[in-house]
Amino acid sequence: MANFYITTPIYYVNGAPHIGHAYTTIVADVFARHYRQRGDDVFFLTGTDEHGLKIQRAAEDRGIEPQELVDENSAKFRDLFEKLELSHDRFIRTTDADHKETVLEMIRRMKESGDIYLDTYEGWYSASDEAYYAEDEIEDGKAVATGSEVEWVEEASYFFKLSKYQDQLIEWYDSDTVPVRPKARRNEVRAFVDGGLKDLSISRTTFDWGIPFPDDPEHVLYVWVDALTNYLSGVGGFDEAGETGGFWPCDVHLIGKDILRFHAVYWPAFLLSAGVDLPKQVFAHGWWTVEGEKMSKSKGNWIDAFELADEYPLDLLRYFMVREIPLGSDGNFVQERIVERNNSELADNLGNLVNRTTKMVQSFIDGEVPAYTETQNEHDVALRKAADVILATVRDAMNKREPHNALDAIMSFAKDLNQYIQTTQPWKYNKEGDIERVQHILYHALEGIRWVAVLASAFVPDAAQKILGALQLTSDDDLQLASLKWGGLPAGNTVETPDVLFDKIDLEAIAKEEEQTKMVEKKQKKSKGKKGDSEKTGLVEFGDFMNIELRVGRIESAEKVEGADKLLKLSADVGEDNNRTIVAGLAKSWDPSDLEGKQVAMVTNLKPAKLFGIKSEAMVLAAETDEGKLELAFFSENVKPGTRIS
């Protein structure tokens, strides 16, 4: 049994997870699941990076301790990965005790190699990027590469002799194993190193939220020495490194191209200094844009990862992210493309294949897998040949880190199966009473479907599980690639038709929901006003204010609006004979059960509006947090429903 160790970056906990975090971790999960299917012993590591000046400043701004801040933000990533149903083996945090021990051992070894010395650092530093920049990398007070603001720093610092390892790094880049990929990224980082390396500042004295430098507690370790070492501590530290066995060296460090220098220059140099084997591969993927534009909160096209997971089925999200772009290229997140992939490829191709085949088995041959019979004609031969090719193709594509090509081969085989059924026409032979021929055709179709489900399970695990379950294949062994021998589907198994694997998406319905939701949000904004002193509107007369009826309303019931992901239908007691019905855009922030029985502030004299066919007779007041959650103004039971708010 071979080992396979794959990592994502550990994500910096200065904000909420976005589409980029989801993408990296989903792709890593696809690889982890695939290599488990090979029978490899897989370790999939992800987690959060929690030290540094940026965290300390953010905590100070909020008046809380840094540990409280990182606990809060790290939980968001853990919750996201649970929501995405990822299969990581460990979620590591740089505040974990075993990680700190490994970092200190890393520094000890680097000192032992004579690679650390004390000097003074003068230069540009970005707290946002946690990175140092040379003069030619700065323009108008910002880092050219990232646009982040920089500040001039002068302080005592421990340095690492990065320049010592320039030749060894070049030799590593040029090795036959091609450790940095894609080729363009390898060329980029090689050119950087070939231009000459300067020694690297690895400690700071201007903040204290980090791991203290050994034997000199006035210094805190530079965050990237701390963060990168997680790849060792995550699998047991130095007990698992080098010649002692275990999962190290890492098979794939999967990263975004923006942190290539840290992973392909600094990290291997640290390892060389510490006497540890270098990783087998650093693979830098591209960035996602939205409708062709870079994501930005100010542009309103920022994609929150939680909202993304709510908006689309997980299998569709995984499928689109892997299928849409080659790993290493930039991608464009366009809703129309997601819908097209779902409707034409998943629903019409794979979903239709499974649905039509299982229904014919139930209708024509009593819903059981027939006995296997050898190939009989050119159609059978072509299908067998396609099956022989696909297994090797998928393996090869995954070895080359080309999951999009693996998925393309799987979906092409599903098309071959649909064509096989269309050409062999089992319904014709059933009508003629040639049951043996019907059994032969449907066995081969079912066997092909089994192959598709097994091969696709790393990409669309929920759908694959449903397909295999419909064939009564539910053991772990049934998912292994070793099970893919033609004719391996057991005869006599009951065949069921699974629930619809992929619902078609109606873009017009989505557009209608978004339009109606915007109407709700517009009304809410009119009621609650703008945020911040600088955004206040003009003064109003007291009489104008009194014309607005603000009352306490008790929410008696709450439920989601069918066909609208963001809307809730509320029934509220506002002190009248009958309850009011309210349509509110709260579904992304509140579970209906959490609102029932609560007393909240409402505007009760708005002109009724019809939203999704429901007459809305009032409005709930809300305020939006920086994280995008809508918070409500609650009242205790001491206040009666209908009480005027003034």
mmCIF file of C-alpha atoms in Angstrom, residues 42 124 130 155 225 239 263 272 286 346 382:
data_model
loop_
_atom_site.group_PDB
_atom_site.id
_atom_site.type_symbol
_atom_site.label_atom_id
_atom_site.label_comp_id
_atom_site.label_asym_id
_atom_site.label_seq_id
_atom_site.Cartn_x
_atom_site.Cartn_y
_atom_site.Cartn_z
ATOM 1 C CA VAL A 42 -4.209 8.847 2.258
ATOM 2 C CA TRP A 124 8.947 47.419 3.517
ATOM 3 C CA GLU A 130 2.443 39.033 6.131
ATOM 4 C CA GLU A 155 13.901 46.571 14.017
ATOM 5 C CA VAL A 225 8.092 29.997 9.235
ATOM 6 C CA ASP A 239 8.869 11.793 14.001
ATOM 7 C CA HIS A 263 5.958 27.418 -0.834
ATOM 8 C CA LEU A 272 17.063 21.821 3.352
ATOM 9 C CA GLY A 286 -5.285 29.941 -10.590
ATOM 10 C CA LEU A 346 -25.252 15.995 -15.301
ATOM 11 C CA ALA A 382 -16.774 -1.040 -28.606
#
